[in-house]
Amino acid sequence: MDSAAVMATAVFFFLVVAVHGDHPQVSAMFIFGDSLIDNGNNNYITTLAKANFFPYGIDFEGGRPTGRFSNGMTTADVLGKLLGMPPSPAYADPSTKGVSVLNGVNYASGAAGILDETGTNLLGRVTFNEQITNFENTLKDITSQLGSAAAVEHYLSKSIFAITFGSNDYINNYLVPAFYSTSITYTLETFSDLLISQFSQQILRLYELGARKFAVAAVGPLGCIPSQLAMANNALNEGSNCVESVNQEAALFNSKLRYLLRFLEINLPGARFVYGDAYSAVTDIIKNPTSYGFSVTKQGCCGIGINNGLITCLPGVLIPCPNRSQYVFWDAFHPTEAVNIILATKAYNGSLNDASPINVKQLAQL
């Protein structure tokens, strides 16, 4: 992507938001995932995975921390804006009830994974299975408001279920042998099979609850995040931007995820799936940063140690970089808002190289 294409992406995003901001393209947007799209659920639990302090949110509306693991918007925030939807409230917020749930709810939780055990090294988190249970609770609220089973069925069929999972099952499970035995119990092949099997059951559970339109994000190139580079002591390795062995693990999972979504679409009547290829998108950004307007690919904007990846942002301690829009990574694990805008825009309106077999905009029109 050249600079003109990058500018076009930015212009497209702001134009779509301006035109569709008051014109929702779907009934609701229900969000399930991890810290990449958590908008504050972890604020309400005892966990080491928190982002409700400065400098998180420095570029968000009002320059305030909200619990988002970013300097600004997450991909879910951006995608919601592109779909013309108001922000989905955090499920754990006590005010998320009644009419406030009708446009959708965000259930995502930092450190959460496909596997229930994932993230226990960071204490509390809301697993994917628990997030689905929380959606069941929301569904009771929705049913009481819409009044009939037919109305609820139609409403859910016109809603999008956005799902981002898998990263923590590697970086806060398989790749942390001091806390987990999975790397001993499973090979890379069998561990990816375990994840896909569990994920399949979780999608089926959502389908049985009425979900029909799914937007599922691939796991990104985990070997490129500052924390993995720091652990590999890769800061001065000019020959490679990433830890390729870790990237291969993510790529293996993604290949099976893509196949699973095709299989489910064939076998679940009425279900449609979008596979958002975040892996390829972030890889291209890292390989061709200047084409996207970035200049720093190996280092987090906020952090401590090699690549600013050994310790992530701490409250009241660290001052983030001033040129945040030039950084691919915000902290040791998460991309900047600038990257999130690119990823969400590709998923919404991208080609088959970005989202397949259709993009989110086309999914919303079905």
Tab-separated table of C-alpha atoms in Angstrom:
chain	number	residue	atom	x	y	z
A	1	MET	CA	0.000	0.000	0.000
A	2	ASP	CA	1.507	3.336	-1.034
A	3	SER	CA	1.070	6.678	0.707
A	4	ALA	CA	-1.823	7.608	-1.569
A	5	ALA	CA	-3.625	4.403	-0.611
A	6	VAL	CA	-2.985	5.091	3.070
A	7	MET	CA	-4.456	8.557	2.724
A	8	ALA	CA	-7.418	7.068	0.882
A	9	THR	CA	-7.990	4.644	3.766
A	10	ALA	CA	-7.996	7.466	6.297
A	11	VAL	CA	-10.287	9.616	4.158
A	12	PHE	CA	-12.622	6.662	3.588
A	13	PHE	CA	-12.874	6.030	7.331
A	14	PHE	CA	-13.778	9.607	8.187
A	15	LEU	CA	-16.182	9.953	5.258
A	16	VAL	CA	-18.041	6.760	6.152
A	17	VAL	CA	-18.308	7.840	9.779
A	18	ALA	CA	-19.613	11.243	8.691
A	19	VAL	CA	-22.185	9.763	6.320
A	20	HIS	CA	-23.302	6.701	8.289
A	21	GLY	CA	-22.816	7.880	11.851
A	22	ASP	CA	-26.564	8.267	12.344
A	23	HIS	CA	-27.559	5.443	9.997
A	24	PRO	CA	-26.944	2.037	11.600
A	25	GLN	CA	-26.304	-0.712	9.048
A	26	VAL	CA	-27.088	-3.523	11.501
A	27	SER	CA	-29.441	-4.047	14.434
A	28	ALA	CA	-26.636	-4.444	16.939
A	29	MET	CA	-22.967	-5.306	17.317
A	30	PHE	CA	-22.015	-7.845	19.975
A	31	ILE	CA	-18.292	-7.996	20.712
A	32	PHE	CA	-16.387	-10.968	22.146
A	33	GLY	CA	-12.649	-11.067	22.637
A	34	ASP	CA	-9.514	-10.176	24.545
A	35	SER	CA	-7.548	-7.027	25.357
A	36	LEU	CA	-7.354	-6.067	21.694
A	37	ILE	CA	-11.015	-5.021	21.920
A	38	ASP	CA	-11.789	-4.822	25.661
A	39	ASN	CA	-13.433	-1.431	26.266
A	40	GLY	CA	-13.479	-1.535	30.060
A	41	ASN	CA	-14.763	-4.884	31.299
A	42	ASN	CA	-11.523	-5.601	33.144
A	43	ASN	CA	-12.002	-2.397	35.139
A	44	TYR	CA	-14.513	-4.329	37.226
A	45	ILE	CA	-12.490	-7.436	38.093
A	46	THR	CA	-9.343	-8.233	40.089
A	47	THR	CA	-6.671	-8.715	37.464
A	48	LEU	CA	-3.191	-7.670	36.426
A	49	ALA	CA	-4.573	-7.046	32.941
A	50	LYS	CA	-5.838	-3.496	33.379
A	51	ALA	CA	-5.597	-0.344	31.312
A	52	ASN	CA	-7.749	2.112	33.273
A	53	PHE	CA	-4.903	4.531	33.910
A	54	PHE	CA	-2.874	7.120	32.035
A	55	PRO	CA	-1.297	7.011	29.465
A	56	TYR	CA	-3.839	4.500	28.114
A	57	GLY	CA	-6.543	6.488	26.349
A	58	ILE	CA	-4.342	9.521	25.797
A	59	ASP	CA	-5.744	9.870	22.261
A	60	PHE	CA	-9.254	8.641	23.054
A	61	GLU	CA	-12.184	11.041	23.283
A	62	GLY	CA	-11.320	13.522	26.013
A	63	GLY	CA	-7.830	12.056	26.432
A	64	ARG	CA	-9.018	9.783	29.216
A	65	PRO	CA	-8.313	6.148	30.140
A	66	THR	CA	-11.362	3.918	29.767
A	67	GLY	CA	-9.903	0.446	30.124
A	68	ARG	CA	-8.992	0.148	26.454
A	69	PHE	CA	-5.518	-1.301	25.919
A	70	SER	CA	-4.634	1.380	23.408
A	71	ASN	CA	-3.760	5.028	23.080
A	72	GLY	CA	-7.132	5.490	21.396
A	73	MET	CA	-9.778	3.446	19.634
A	74	THR	CA	-9.717	-0.329	19.295
A	75	THR	CA	-10.592	-2.141	16.063
A	76	ALA	CA	-14.057	-2.844	17.520
A	77	ASP	CA	-14.573	0.884	18.132
A	78	VAL	CA	-13.567	1.706	14.567
A	79	LEU	CA	-15.649	-1.077	13.039
A	80	GLY	CA	-18.664	0.061	15.033
A	81	LYS	CA	-18.262	3.600	13.712
A	82	LEU	CA	-17.979	2.320	10.139
A	83	LEU	CA	-21.214	0.396	10.652
A	84	GLY	CA	-22.913	3.541	11.912
A	85	MET	CA	-23.367	2.130	15.385
A	86	PRO	CA	-23.075	3.928	18.722
A	87	PRO	CA	-20.356	2.576	21.039
A	88	SER	CA	-21.212	-0.832	22.512
A	89	PRO	CA	-21.185	-0.515	26.322
A	90	ALA	CA	-19.029	-2.772	28.478
A	91	TYR	CA	-21.087	-5.648	29.847
A	92	ALA	CA	-19.550	-5.302	33.320
A	93	ASP	CA	-20.649	-1.671	33.644
A	94	PRO	CA	-23.643	-1.685	36.024
A	95	SER	CA	-25.491	0.733	33.728
A	96	THR	CA	-25.430	-1.764	30.833
A	97	LYS	CA	-29.019	-2.926	31.025
A	98	GLY	CA	-32.426	-2.111	29.626
A	99	VAL	CA	-32.548	-0.066	26.443
A	100	SER	CA	-28.751	0.469	26.496
A	101	VAL	CA	-28.148	-3.130	25.340
A	102	LEU	CA	-30.280	-2.933	22.197
A	103	ASN	CA	-27.461	-1.564	20.019
A	104	GLY	CA	-25.074	-4.261	21.222
A	105	VAL	CA	-22.727	-5.006	24.106
A	106	ASN	CA	-18.973	-5.487	24.466
A	107	TYR	CA	-18.053	-8.613	26.488
A	108	ALA	CA	-14.306	-8.637	25.707
A	109	SER	CA	-11.798	-9.098	28.510
A	110	GLY	CA	-8.051	-8.573	28.649
A	111	ALA	CA	-6.065	-11.830	29.109
A	112	ALA	CA	-9.038	-13.964	28.005
A	113	GLY	CA	-8.653	-16.856	25.627
A	114	ILE	CA	-10.444	-19.636	23.853
A	115	LEU	CA	-9.331	-21.993	26.604
A	116	ASP	CA	-10.706	-21.361	30.089
A	117	GLU	CA	-7.253	-21.734	31.667
A	118	THR	CA	-5.628	-19.126	29.439
A	119	GLY	CA	-4.612	-15.958	31.260
A	120	THR	CA	-4.645	-17.368	34.794
A	121	ASN	CA	-1.081	-16.045	35.170
A	122	LEU	CA	-2.657	-12.574	35.107
A	123	LEU	CA	-5.367	-13.481	37.632
A	124	GLY	CA	-8.911	-12.483	36.707
A	125	ARG	CA	-10.325	-12.439	33.185
A	126	VAL	CA	-13.616	-13.313	31.524
A	127	THR	CA	-13.119	-16.347	29.287
A	128	PHE	CA	-14.862	-16.814	25.945
A	129	ASN	CA	-17.196	-19.357	27.527
A	130	GLU	CA	-18.064	-16.900	30.280
A	131	GLN	CA	-18.574	-14.122	27.737
A	132	ILE	CA	-21.133	-16.281	25.952
A	133	THR	CA	-22.907	-16.866	29.267
A	134	ASN	CA	-22.960	-13.095	29.757
A	135	PHE	CA	-24.526	-12.737	26.311
A	136	GLU	CA	-27.225	-15.173	27.401
A	137	ASN	CA	-28.005	-12.817	30.264
A	138	THR	CA	-28.187	-9.894	27.856
A	139	LEU	CA	-30.470	-11.921	25.619
A	140	LYS	CA	-32.973	-12.250	28.440
A	141	ASP	CA	-32.998	-8.451	28.722
A	142	ILE	CA	-33.420	-8.074	24.951
A	143	THR	CA	-36.250	-10.617	24.877
A	144	SER	CA	-38.133	-8.783	27.617
A	145	GLN	CA	-37.901	-5.567	25.590
A	146	LEU	CA	-38.690	-6.898	22.105
A	147	GLY	CA	-41.537	-9.009	23.389
A	148	SER	CA	-41.682	-11.975	21.014
A	149	ALA	CA	-39.452	-14.819	19.922
A	150	ALA	CA	-39.949	-13.849	16.283
A	151	ALA	CA	-38.829	-10.278	16.930
A	152	VAL	CA	-35.734	-11.471	18.770
A	153	GLU	CA	-34.867	-13.934	16.013
A	154	HIS	CA	-35.122	-11.223	13.345
A	155	TYR	CA	-33.134	-8.764	15.462
A	156	LEU	CA	-30.289	-11.241	16.025
A	157	SER	CA	-30.232	-12.242	12.357
A	158	LYS	CA	-29.498	-8.600	11.496
A	159	SER	CA	-26.818	-8.187	14.174
A	160	ILE	CA	-23.072	-8.711	13.815
A	161	PHE	CA	-21.085	-10.833	16.243
A	162	ALA	CA	-17.479	-9.619	16.200
A	163	ILE	CA	-14.964	-12.077	17.654
A	164	THR	CA	-11.241	-11.652	18.361
A	165	PHE	CA	-9.613	-14.551	20.200
A	166	GLY	CA	-6.523	-16.730	20.110
A	167	SER	CA	-3.581	-14.443	20.869
A	168	ASN	CA	-3.632	-15.095	24.602
A	169	ASP	CA	-3.868	-18.831	24.092
A	170	TYR	CA	-0.300	-18.516	22.846
A	171	ILE	CA	1.310	-15.557	24.640
A	172	ASN	CA	-0.469	-16.212	27.950
A	173	ASN	CA	-0.559	-19.993	27.764
A	174	TYR	CA	1.428	-22.082	25.294
A	175	LEU	CA	4.453	-19.759	25.227
A	176	VAL	CA	4.657	-19.457	29.025
A	177	PRO	CA	5.869	-22.905	30.182
A	178	ALA	CA	6.591	-21.602	33.691
A	179	PHE	CA	2.820	-21.303	34.243
A	180	TYR	CA	1.332	-23.808	31.782
A	181	SER	CA	2.069	-27.384	30.769
A	182	THR	CA	0.407	-27.106	27.360
A	183	SER	CA	3.718	-26.874	25.483
A	184	ILE	CA	4.701	-30.180	27.082
A	185	THR	CA	1.332	-31.877	26.707
A	186	TYR	CA	0.685	-30.755	23.129
A	187	THR	CA	2.675	-30.321	19.966
A	188	LEU	CA	2.056	-27.153	17.959
A	189	GLU	CA	-0.201	-29.173	15.684
A	190	THR	CA	-2.285	-30.759	18.420
A	191	PHE	CA	-2.519	-27.515	20.405
A	192	SER	CA	-3.912	-25.676	17.393
A	193	ASP	CA	-6.379	-28.553	16.943
A	194	LEU	CA	-7.451	-28.157	20.576
A	195	LEU	CA	-8.057	-24.435	20.097
A	196	ILE	CA	-10.038	-24.959	16.902
A	197	SER	CA	-12.166	-27.676	18.508
A	198	GLN	CA	-13.016	-25.442	21.461
A	199	PHE	CA	-13.635	-22.426	19.236
A	200	SER	CA	-15.970	-24.457	17.048
A	201	GLN	CA	-18.072	-25.400	20.074
A	202	GLN	CA	-18.199	-21.784	21.185
A	203	ILE	CA	-19.375	-20.591	17.764
A	204	LEU	CA	-22.015	-23.326	17.749
A	205	ARG	CA	-23.218	-22.145	21.136
A	206	LEU	CA	-23.635	-18.589	19.821
A	207	TYR	CA	-25.393	-19.916	16.737
A	208	GLU	CA	-27.845	-21.850	18.886
A	209	LEU	CA	-28.571	-18.611	20.751
A	210	GLY	CA	-29.485	-16.915	17.473
A	211	ALA	CA	-26.247	-15.449	16.092
A	212	ARG	CA	-26.048	-15.586	12.299
A	213	LYS	CA	-23.531	-12.985	11.113
A	214	PHE	CA	-19.993	-13.485	12.390
A	215	ALA	CA	-16.929	-11.286	11.824
A	216	VAL	CA	-13.912	-13.246	13.078
A	217	ALA	CA	-10.403	-11.813	13.252
A	218	ALA	CA	-7.302	-13.870	12.592
A	219	VAL	CA	-4.527	-13.921	15.177
A	220	GLY	CA	-1.897	-11.353	14.262
A	221	PRO	CA	1.831	-12.036	13.767
A	222	LEU	CA	2.587	-12.565	17.465
A	223	GLY	CA	6.291	-12.927	16.820
A	224	CYS	CA	6.400	-9.253	15.863
A	225	ILE	CA	5.036	-7.759	19.087
A	226	PRO	CA	7.592	-5.970	21.296
A	227	SER	CA	7.211	-8.437	24.173
A	228	GLN	CA	8.225	-11.377	21.982
A	229	LEU	CA	11.112	-9.418	20.479
A	230	ALA	CA	12.277	-8.483	23.972
A	231	MET	CA	12.144	-12.060	25.204
A	232	ALA	CA	14.098	-13.162	22.137
A	233	ASN	CA	16.562	-10.306	22.735
A	234	ASN	CA	15.899	-9.363	19.154
A	235	ALA	CA	16.189	-5.582	19.392
A	236	LEU	CA	19.381	-5.342	17.355
A	237	ASN	CA	18.574	-8.122	14.917
A	238	GLU	CA	18.464	-6.105	11.740
A	239	GLY	CA	17.887	-9.202	9.633
A	240	SER	CA	14.413	-9.845	10.978
A	241	ASN	CA	11.595	-7.771	12.390
A	242	CYS	CA	9.931	-10.737	14.058
A	243	VAL	CA	10.414	-14.037	15.868
A	244	GLU	CA	9.468	-16.317	13.014
A	245	SER	CA	8.887	-19.454	15.096
A	246	VAL	CA	6.137	-17.648	17.007
A	247	ASN	CA	4.658	-16.276	13.793
A	248	GLN	CA	4.485	-19.808	12.437
A	249	GLU	CA	2.405	-20.843	15.435
A	250	ALA	CA	-0.083	-18.046	14.768
A	251	ALA	CA	-0.138	-18.846	11.046
A	252	LEU	CA	-0.892	-22.511	11.743
A	253	PHE	CA	-3.850	-21.562	13.923
A	254	ASN	CA	-5.107	-19.094	11.316
A	255	SER	CA	-5.028	-21.651	8.504
A	256	LYS	CA	-7.226	-23.954	10.560
A	257	LEU	CA	-9.488	-21.104	11.647
A	258	ARG	CA	-10.099	-20.100	8.042
A	259	TYR	CA	-11.012	-23.673	7.123
A	260	LEU	CA	-13.297	-23.966	10.161
A	261	LEU	CA	-15.257	-20.846	9.209
A	262	ARG	CA	-15.789	-22.178	5.679
A	263	PHE	CA	-16.935	-25.513	7.107
A	264	LEU	CA	-19.364	-23.863	9.527
A	265	GLU	CA	-20.865	-21.645	6.837
A	266	ILE	CA	-21.611	-24.708	4.735
A	267	ASN	CA	-23.101	-26.671	7.601
A	268	LEU	CA	-24.986	-24.053	9.646
A	269	PRO	CA	-28.137	-22.894	7.823
A	270	GLY	CA	-28.320	-19.107	7.586
A	271	ALA	CA	-24.877	-18.487	9.103
A	272	ARG	CA	-22.389	-16.234	7.326
A	273	PHE	CA	-18.779	-15.638	8.310
A	274	VAL	CA	-16.164	-13.009	7.531
A	275	TYR	CA	-12.516	-13.927	8.120
A	276	GLY	CA	-10.567	-10.733	8.784
A	277	ASP	CA	-6.942	-11.389	7.878
A	278	ALA	CA	-5.245	-9.327	10.574
A	279	TYR	CA	-2.132	-11.496	10.247
A	280	SER	CA	-1.455	-10.490	6.640
A	281	ALA	CA	-2.447	-6.874	7.258
A	282	VAL	CA	-0.080	-6.346	10.198
A	283	THR	CA	2.692	-8.275	8.457
A	284	ASP	CA	2.446	-5.958	5.466
A	285	ILE	CA	2.490	-2.893	7.714
A	286	ILE	CA	5.677	-4.140	9.400
A	287	LYS	CA	7.364	-5.037	6.111
A	288	ASN	CA	6.379	-1.773	4.421
A	289	PRO	CA	5.961	0.719	7.267
A	290	THR	CA	6.690	3.913	5.362
A	291	SER	CA	3.948	3.066	2.870
A	292	TYR	CA	1.492	3.302	5.751
A	293	GLY	CA	3.056	6.331	7.402
A	294	PHE	CA	4.878	4.434	10.168
A	295	SER	CA	8.540	4.714	11.100
A	296	VAL	CA	8.843	2.520	14.228
A	297	THR	CA	7.956	-1.176	13.957
A	298	LYS	CA	9.965	-2.993	16.633
A	299	GLN	CA	9.395	-0.807	19.661
A	300	GLY	CA	6.339	-0.042	21.752
A	301	CYS	CA	5.442	3.610	22.188
A	302	CYS	CA	5.076	3.038	25.919
A	303	GLY	CA	7.076	0.518	27.937
A	304	ILE	CA	10.360	-0.421	29.595
A	305	GLY	CA	13.361	-2.461	28.477
A	306	ILE	CA	14.348	-3.944	25.134
A	307	ASN	CA	11.927	-2.762	22.468
A	308	ASN	CA	9.895	-1.206	25.316
A	309	GLY	CA	8.640	-4.765	25.557
A	310	LEU	CA	9.886	-6.173	28.854
A	311	ILE	CA	7.401	-4.194	30.966
A	312	THR	CA	4.332	-2.561	29.502
A	313	CYS	CA	2.845	0.826	30.445
A	314	LEU	CA	2.670	1.489	34.179
A	315	PRO	CA	0.431	4.030	35.930
A	316	GLY	CA	2.079	7.343	36.733
A	317	VAL	CA	5.519	6.143	35.652
A	318	LEU	CA	5.904	6.234	31.896
A	319	ILE	CA	5.516	9.038	29.399
A	320	PRO	CA	4.559	7.707	25.974
A	321	CYS	CA	6.252	8.729	22.757
A	322	PRO	CA	4.977	12.036	21.321
A	323	ASN	CA	4.765	10.757	17.724
A	324	ARG	CA	2.288	7.940	18.394
A	325	SER	CA	0.858	7.861	14.871
A	326	GLN	CA	4.286	6.745	13.607
A	327	TYR	CA	4.386	3.677	15.871
A	328	VAL	CA	2.910	0.322	14.921
A	329	PHE	CA	2.767	-0.803	18.554
A	330	TRP	CA	1.396	1.164	21.464
A	331	ASP	CA	2.800	-1.036	24.241
A	332	ALA	CA	4.399	-4.459	24.613
A	333	PHE	CA	1.376	-6.257	23.176
A	334	HIS	CA	-1.109	-3.951	21.470
A	335	PRO	CA	-1.184	-1.887	18.273
A	336	THR	CA	-1.724	1.852	18.162
A	337	GLU	CA	-4.995	3.455	17.190
A	338	ALA	CA	-3.450	4.265	13.798
A	339	VAL	CA	-3.010	0.552	13.103
A	340	ASN	CA	-6.472	-0.273	14.465
A	341	ILE	CA	-8.044	2.143	11.985
A	342	ILE	CA	-6.261	0.407	9.104
A	343	LEU	CA	-7.226	-3.089	10.299
A	344	ALA	CA	-10.891	-2.245	10.863
A	345	THR	CA	-11.183	-0.425	7.542
A	346	LYS	CA	-9.686	-3.390	5.695
A	347	ALA	CA	-12.153	-5.725	7.415
A	348	TYR	CA	-15.078	-3.426	6.638
A	349	ASN	CA	-14.430	-2.556	3.024
A	350	GLY	CA	-11.376	-4.545	1.988
A	351	SER	CA	-10.710	-6.895	-0.880
A	352	LEU	CA	-10.550	-10.672	-0.666
A	353	ASN	CA	-6.964	-10.261	0.506
A	354	ASP	CA	-8.242	-8.448	3.595
A	355	ALA	CA	-11.581	-10.097	4.371
A	356	SER	CA	-13.122	-13.230	2.904
A	357	PRO	CA	-15.304	-14.558	1.431
A	358	ILE	CA	-16.980	-11.154	1.827
A	359	ASN	CA	-16.163	-8.081	3.878
A	360	VAL	CA	-18.078	-6.722	6.865
A	361	LYS	CA	-19.873	-4.083	4.821
A	362	GLN	CA	-21.239	-6.795	2.543
A	363	LEU	CA	-22.085	-8.953	5.559
A	364	ALA	CA	-24.136	-6.111	7.018
A	365	GLN	CA	-26.097	-5.793	3.774
A	366	LEU	CA	-27.244	-9.418	3.761
